[in-house]
Amino acid sequence: MKHFSIVFIFLNVILMQGQNVVKRKTIMLGSPFEMTVVANDSLQGNLYIDQAVAEVKRIENLISDWIPTTQISTVNQKAGIEPVKVDREVFELVERAIKISQLTSGAFDISYASMDKIWKFDGSMTAMPSEEAIKNSVAKVGYQNIILNENKSTLFLKNKGMKIGLGGIGQGYIADKIKALLVQNGCQSGIVNVSGDIFAWGKQPDGKPWTVAIVNPMNKNKVFATFPLEDSAVETSGSYEKFVTFNGKRYSHIIDPRTGYPASGIVSVSVFAKTTELADALATGIFVLGVEVGLDLVNQIKGIECIIVDDKGGVHTSKNIDLKKYQ
């Protein structure tokens, strides 16, 4: 679950050398969607944005597990029964998601959709679920039971009742696909923001890079640092609004799919990467892994950086981020 307010964009709307910055905000995928492009005029800019919106709808109708007619929904409906042939695009996205599961030792797992929803974060919980209920809630979770057939391009979930959901990687994937489509169609500069999954390419009309500010989730008036984004992505996962507290311990709404217990110890994770898809999936995984293990993982992956805020307000960064440089 991303929170749109954790990462925000500084935009200079400039008319310069015949270039316009055209911007549109709307709701897509049930979340805030913001598109900014540099174009010769507003007509061309809005055409680019219309293409972006159409791409969101196209992919949503392939991978959403909320729409009963999508390929992913069909895979879920056929769990434990038979494999389902899917488009190569869907097959390869699931294949990459499984690789992230392996990389994070299951802290990121698209079969999280199989979990029983026993935790409530709407204020209605008065006691923790029982240990047995928590254990049973993840009985059907396990990316190892997603069977891929490369030659036939099929997906099969081994166990009845098992489900997959691409919410933890799909929005990032959509952002990457929008960028690729618009660049192919001639848009040389812009920012796509899918509920906090942000990809920026090109530069502003004045030649300066697009910039993002990372906001302290414990104090929204405080900015840690402002970073340039040049043909790269950032994604923030946060739990500063949705959590429960039992016996003085704070439990986030992000559940560890391996144990059924909510992740604890972290309030937000911001991941910088060359693709939004990777930033999206890793942010969730790092949130579950915790500060030390999460940072250790990031420090081993070339081209990935992150900023973690713990539940005491402490700020932790991966080895190649120097906050002072950007403050």
Coordinates of C-alpha atoms in Angstrom, one line a residue:
M1 CA 0.0 0.0 0.0
K2 CA 1.5 3.3 -1.1
H3 CA 0.8 6.7 0.4
F4 CA 0.7 9.4 -2.2
S5 CA 1.7 12.1 0.2
I6 CA 5.0 10.7 1.3
V7 CA 6.7 11.5 -2.0
F8 CA 5.8 14.7 -3.8
I9 CA 7.2 16.4 -6.8
F10 CA 8.5 19.9 -7.3
L11 CA 7.3 21.1 -10.7
N12 CA 8.3 24.2 -12.4
V13 CA 5.6 24.9 -15.0
I14 CA 7.5 26.8 -17.6
L15 CA 6.8 28.0 -21.1
M16 CA 10.2 28.1 -22.8
Q17 CA 11.5 27.7 -26.3
G18 CA 8.0 26.6 -27.5
Q19 CA 7.7 23.9 -24.8
N20 CA 4.8 23.5 -22.5
V21 CA 4.6 21.4 -19.3
V22 CA 1.2 19.8 -19.4
K23 CA -0.2 18.1 -16.2
R24 CA -3.2 16.1 -15.3
K25 CA -4.4 14.5 -12.1
T26 CA -7.1 11.8 -11.9
I27 CA -8.0 8.6 -10.1
M28 CA -7.0 5.3 -11.7
L29 CA -6.7 1.8 -10.3
G30 CA -8.5 3.2 -7.3
S31 CA -5.6 5.5 -6.5
P32 CA -4.3 9.0 -7.4
F33 CA -2.7 9.1 -10.8
E34 CA -0.7 12.1 -12.0
M35 CA 0.9 12.6 -15.4
T36 CA 3.2 15.4 -16.4
V37 CA 4.7 15.8 -19.9
V38 CA 6.7 18.3 -21.8
A39 CA 5.2 19.0 -25.2
N40 CA 5.2 21.6 -28.0
D41 CA 1.7 22.7 -27.0
S42 CA -1.2 21.7 -24.8
L43 CA -2.9 19.7 -27.6
Q44 CA 0.1 17.4 -28.0
G45 CA 0.6 17.2 -24.3
N46 CA -3.0 16.1 -23.7
L47 CA -2.6 13.6 -26.5
Y48 CA 0.3 12.0 -24.7
I49 CA -1.6 11.9 -21.4
D50 CA -4.6 10.3 -23.2
Q51 CA -2.2 7.6 -24.4
A52 CA -1.0 7.1 -20.9
V53 CA -4.5 6.7 -19.5
A54 CA -5.4 4.2 -22.3
E55 CA -2.3 2.2 -21.4
V56 CA -3.3 2.1 -17.7
K57 CA -6.7 0.7 -18.7
R58 CA -5.2 -1.8 -21.1
I59 CA -2.9 -3.3 -18.4
E60 CA -5.5 -3.1 -15.7
N61 CA -7.7 -5.4 -17.9
L62 CA -4.9 -7.9 -18.1
I63 CA -3.6 -8.1 -14.5
S64 CA -6.2 -6.8 -12.1
D65 CA -7.4 -9.4 -9.6
W66 CA -10.5 -7.3 -8.9
I67 CA -11.9 -7.5 -12.4
P68 CA -13.3 -11.0 -12.9
T69 CA -12.6 -11.2 -16.6
T70 CA -8.8 -10.6 -16.5
Q71 CA -6.2 -13.2 -17.1
I72 CA -5.0 -13.1 -13.5
S73 CA -8.6 -13.5 -12.2
T74 CA -8.9 -16.6 -14.5
V75 CA -5.7 -18.0 -13.1
N76 CA -7.1 -17.6 -9.6
Q77 CA -10.4 -19.1 -10.6
K78 CA -8.6 -22.2 -12.0
A79 CA -6.3 -22.6 -8.9
G80 CA -5.8 -26.3 -8.1
I81 CA -7.7 -27.3 -11.3
E82 CA -5.7 -26.5 -14.4
P83 CA -3.1 -24.2 -16.0
V84 CA -4.2 -21.1 -17.7
K85 CA -2.6 -19.7 -20.9
V86 CA -1.8 -16.0 -20.5
D87 CA -0.2 -13.3 -22.7
R88 CA 3.5 -13.3 -22.8
E89 CA 3.4 -9.9 -21.1
V90 CA 1.5 -11.3 -18.1
F91 CA 3.7 -14.4 -18.0
E92 CA 6.9 -12.5 -17.9
L93 CA 5.6 -10.1 -15.2
V94 CA 4.7 -13.0 -12.9
E95 CA 8.1 -14.6 -13.7
R96 CA 9.9 -11.4 -12.6
A97 CA 7.7 -11.2 -9.5
I98 CA 8.8 -14.7 -8.5
K99 CA 12.5 -13.7 -8.9
I100 CA 11.9 -10.8 -6.4
S101 CA 10.3 -13.3 -4.0
Q102 CA 13.4 -15.4 -4.2
L103 CA 15.6 -12.4 -3.8
T104 CA 13.7 -11.3 -0.7
S105 CA 13.3 -14.8 0.8
G106 CA 9.6 -14.5 0.4
A107 CA 9.1 -11.2 2.1
F108 CA 7.6 -10.1 -1.3
D109 CA 5.1 -12.7 -2.6
I110 CA 2.3 -12.1 -5.1
S111 CA 0.5 -15.1 -3.6
Y112 CA -0.2 -12.8 -0.6
A113 CA -3.7 -12.5 -2.1
S114 CA -4.4 -16.0 -0.7
M115 CA -4.2 -14.6 2.9
D116 CA -7.2 -14.6 5.1
K117 CA -8.0 -11.0 6.1
I118 CA -7.9 -11.4 9.9
W119 CA -6.2 -8.1 10.7
K120 CA -8.3 -5.0 10.7
F121 CA -6.8 -1.5 10.5
D122 CA -10.0 0.5 10.7
G123 CA -10.0 0.9 14.5
S124 CA -12.3 -2.1 15.1
M125 CA -9.7 -4.5 16.5
T126 CA -9.6 -4.8 20.3
A127 CA -7.2 -7.8 20.5
M128 CA -4.6 -9.6 18.4
P129 CA -5.8 -12.6 16.5
S130 CA -4.8 -16.0 18.0
E131 CA -1.5 -17.6 17.1
E132 CA -3.4 -20.4 15.4
A133 CA -5.6 -18.0 13.3
I134 CA -2.5 -16.1 12.2
K135 CA -0.8 -19.3 11.2
N136 CA -3.8 -20.6 9.3
S137 CA -4.3 -17.2 7.5
V138 CA -1.2 -17.8 5.4
A139 CA -1.6 -21.6 4.8
K140 CA -2.3 -21.0 1.1
V141 CA 0.5 -18.5 0.6
G142 CA 3.7 -19.6 -1.2
Y143 CA 5.2 -18.4 -4.4
Q144 CA 6.9 -21.8 -4.7
N145 CA 3.4 -23.1 -5.7
I146 CA 3.0 -20.8 -8.7
I147 CA 3.9 -23.1 -11.6
L148 CA 5.1 -21.5 -14.8
N149 CA 5.3 -23.3 -18.2
E150 CA 7.7 -21.4 -20.4
N151 CA 6.8 -23.2 -23.6
K152 CA 3.1 -23.1 -23.2
S153 CA 3.0 -19.6 -21.5
T154 CA 0.7 -20.9 -18.8
L155 CA 0.4 -20.1 -15.1
F156 CA -0.9 -22.7 -12.6
L157 CA -1.6 -22.3 -8.9
K158 CA -1.1 -25.8 -7.3
N159 CA -3.6 -25.5 -4.5
K160 CA -7.3 -24.8 -4.5
G161 CA -8.1 -21.4 -2.9
M162 CA -4.7 -20.0 -3.8
K163 CA -4.7 -16.6 -5.4
I164 CA -2.1 -14.1 -6.8
G165 CA -2.4 -10.4 -6.8
L166 CA 0.0 -8.0 -8.6
G167 CA -0.8 -4.9 -6.5
G168 CA 2.8 -4.9 -5.1
I169 CA 4.5 -4.7 -8.5
G170 CA 1.8 -3.9 -11.0
Q171 CA 1.6 -0.2 -10.4
G172 CA 5.4 0.1 -10.9
Y173 CA 5.1 -2.0 -14.1
I174 CA 2.4 0.3 -15.4
A175 CA 4.6 3.4 -14.8
D176 CA 7.4 1.8 -16.7
K177 CA 5.1 0.8 -19.6
I178 CA 3.7 4.4 -19.8
K179 CA 7.2 5.9 -20.0
A180 CA 8.2 3.4 -22.7
L181 CA 5.1 4.1 -24.8
L182 CA 5.3 7.9 -24.6
V183 CA 9.0 7.9 -25.4
Q184 CA 8.2 5.7 -28.4
N185 CA 5.6 8.2 -29.5
G186 CA 7.9 11.1 -29.3
C187 CA 7.5 12.4 -25.7
Q188 CA 11.1 13.2 -24.6
S189 CA 10.4 14.3 -21.1
G190 CA 7.9 13.7 -18.4
I191 CA 6.9 12.2 -15.0
V192 CA 4.4 9.5 -14.4
N193 CA 3.1 9.1 -10.8
V194 CA 0.9 6.0 -10.1
S195 CA -0.1 6.4 -6.5
G196 CA 3.5 7.1 -5.4
D197 CA 5.3 4.9 -8.0
I198 CA 7.2 7.7 -9.8
F199 CA 9.2 7.5 -13.0
A200 CA 10.9 10.6 -14.5
W201 CA 12.7 10.9 -17.8
G202 CA 14.2 13.7 -19.8
K203 CA 14.5 17.2 -18.3
Q204 CA 12.4 20.2 -17.6
P205 CA 12.2 22.9 -20.4
D206 CA 14.9 25.0 -18.6
G207 CA 17.3 22.0 -18.8
K208 CA 17.1 21.2 -15.1
P209 CA 16.2 17.6 -13.9
W210 CA 12.9 16.8 -12.4
T211 CA 13.2 16.6 -8.6
V212 CA 11.4 14.7 -5.9
A213 CA 11.3 15.5 -2.2
I214 CA 11.2 12.7 0.4
V215 CA 8.9 13.9 3.3
N216 CA 9.2 12.7 6.9
P217 CA 6.1 10.6 7.5
M218 CA 6.4 11.4 11.2
N219 CA 6.3 15.1 10.4
K220 CA 4.9 16.0 7.0
N221 CA 6.3 19.5 7.2
K222 CA 9.8 18.2 7.2
V223 CA 11.7 17.2 4.1
F224 CA 14.7 14.9 4.4
A225 CA 16.1 15.8 1.0
T226 CA 15.3 16.7 -2.6
F227 CA 16.6 14.3 -5.2
P228 CA 17.0 14.7 -9.0
L229 CA 15.3 12.0 -11.0
E230 CA 17.0 11.4 -14.3
D231 CA 15.6 8.5 -16.3
S232 CA 14.9 6.7 -13.0
A233 CA 12.3 5.8 -10.5
V234 CA 11.4 6.2 -6.8
E235 CA 8.6 4.4 -4.8
T236 CA 7.6 4.8 -1.2
S237 CA 5.7 2.2 0.9
G238 CA 4.4 3.6 4.2
S239 CA 2.3 2.6 7.2
Y240 CA 2.2 5.8 9.1
E241 CA -1.6 6.1 8.8
K242 CA -2.7 2.4 8.9
F243 CA -1.5 0.5 11.9
V244 CA -2.6 -1.1 15.2
T245 CA -0.8 -1.1 18.6
F246 CA -0.9 -3.9 21.1
N247 CA 1.1 -4.1 24.3
G248 CA 3.1 -1.0 23.2
K249 CA 4.1 -2.5 19.9
R250 CA 3.2 -0.9 16.6
Y251 CA 2.0 -3.3 13.8
S252 CA 1.7 -2.0 10.2
H253 CA -1.0 -2.9 7.7
I254 CA 1.8 -4.5 5.5
I255 CA 1.6 -8.2 6.4
D256 CA 4.6 -10.5 6.3
P257 CA 3.3 -13.2 3.8
R258 CA 5.6 -15.8 5.4
T259 CA 4.2 -15.5 8.9
G260 CA 0.9 -13.7 8.8
Y261 CA 2.1 -11.1 11.3
P262 CA 2.2 -7.4 10.3
A263 CA 5.6 -5.9 9.7
S264 CA 6.9 -3.8 12.5
G265 CA 9.8 -1.5 13.1
I266 CA 9.5 0.6 9.9
V267 CA 7.2 3.5 9.1
S268 CA 8.3 4.1 5.5
V269 CA 10.7 2.8 2.8
S270 CA 11.7 4.8 -0.3
V271 CA 13.5 2.9 -3.0
F272 CA 15.3 4.4 -6.0
A273 CA 15.9 2.2 -9.0
K274 CA 16.2 2.3 -12.8
T275 CA 12.7 0.8 -13.2
T276 CA 9.6 1.6 -11.2
E277 CA 8.6 -2.1 -11.2
L278 CA 11.7 -3.1 -9.3
A279 CA 11.4 -0.1 -6.9
D280 CA 7.8 -1.0 -6.2
A281 CA 8.4 -4.7 -5.4
L282 CA 11.6 -4.1 -3.4
A283 CA 10.0 -1.4 -1.2
T284 CA 7.4 -3.9 0.0
G285 CA 10.0 -6.6 0.5
I286 CA 12.3 -4.3 2.5
F287 CA 9.4 -3.1 4.6
V288 CA 8.8 -6.7 5.7
L289 CA 12.5 -7.6 6.1
G290 CA 13.2 -4.7 8.5
V291 CA 15.9 -2.1 8.7
E292 CA 19.1 -4.2 9.0
V293 CA 18.2 -7.0 6.6
G294 CA 16.6 -4.6 4.1
L295 CA 19.6 -2.3 4.0
D296 CA 22.0 -5.3 3.7
L297 CA 19.9 -6.5 0.7
V298 CA 19.9 -3.1 -1.0
N299 CA 23.6 -2.7 -0.5
Q300 CA 24.2 -5.9 -2.5
I301 CA 22.1 -4.8 -5.5
K302 CA 23.8 -2.6 -8.1
G303 CA 21.8 0.5 -9.0
I304 CA 19.4 0.3 -6.0
E305 CA 19.3 2.8 -3.2
C306 CA 16.8 3.3 -0.3
I307 CA 15.8 5.5 2.6
I308 CA 14.1 3.9 5.6
V309 CA 12.3 5.6 8.4
D310 CA 11.9 3.5 11.5
D311 CA 9.0 3.7 14.0
K312 CA 11.2 5.8 16.4
G313 CA 11.7 8.4 13.6
G314 CA 15.2 7.3 12.9
V315 CA 16.4 7.7 9.3
H316 CA 18.5 5.0 7.7
T317 CA 20.1 5.1 4.2
S318 CA 21.8 2.7 1.9
K319 CA 25.5 3.1 1.5
N320 CA 25.5 5.3 -1.7
I321 CA 23.0 7.9 -0.5
D322 CA 24.4 11.0 1.2
L323 CA 21.4 12.9 2.5
K324 CA 23.5 16.0 3.3
K325 CA 24.3 16.3 -0.4
Y326 CA 20.7 16.8 -1.2
Q327 CA 19.4 18.7 1.8

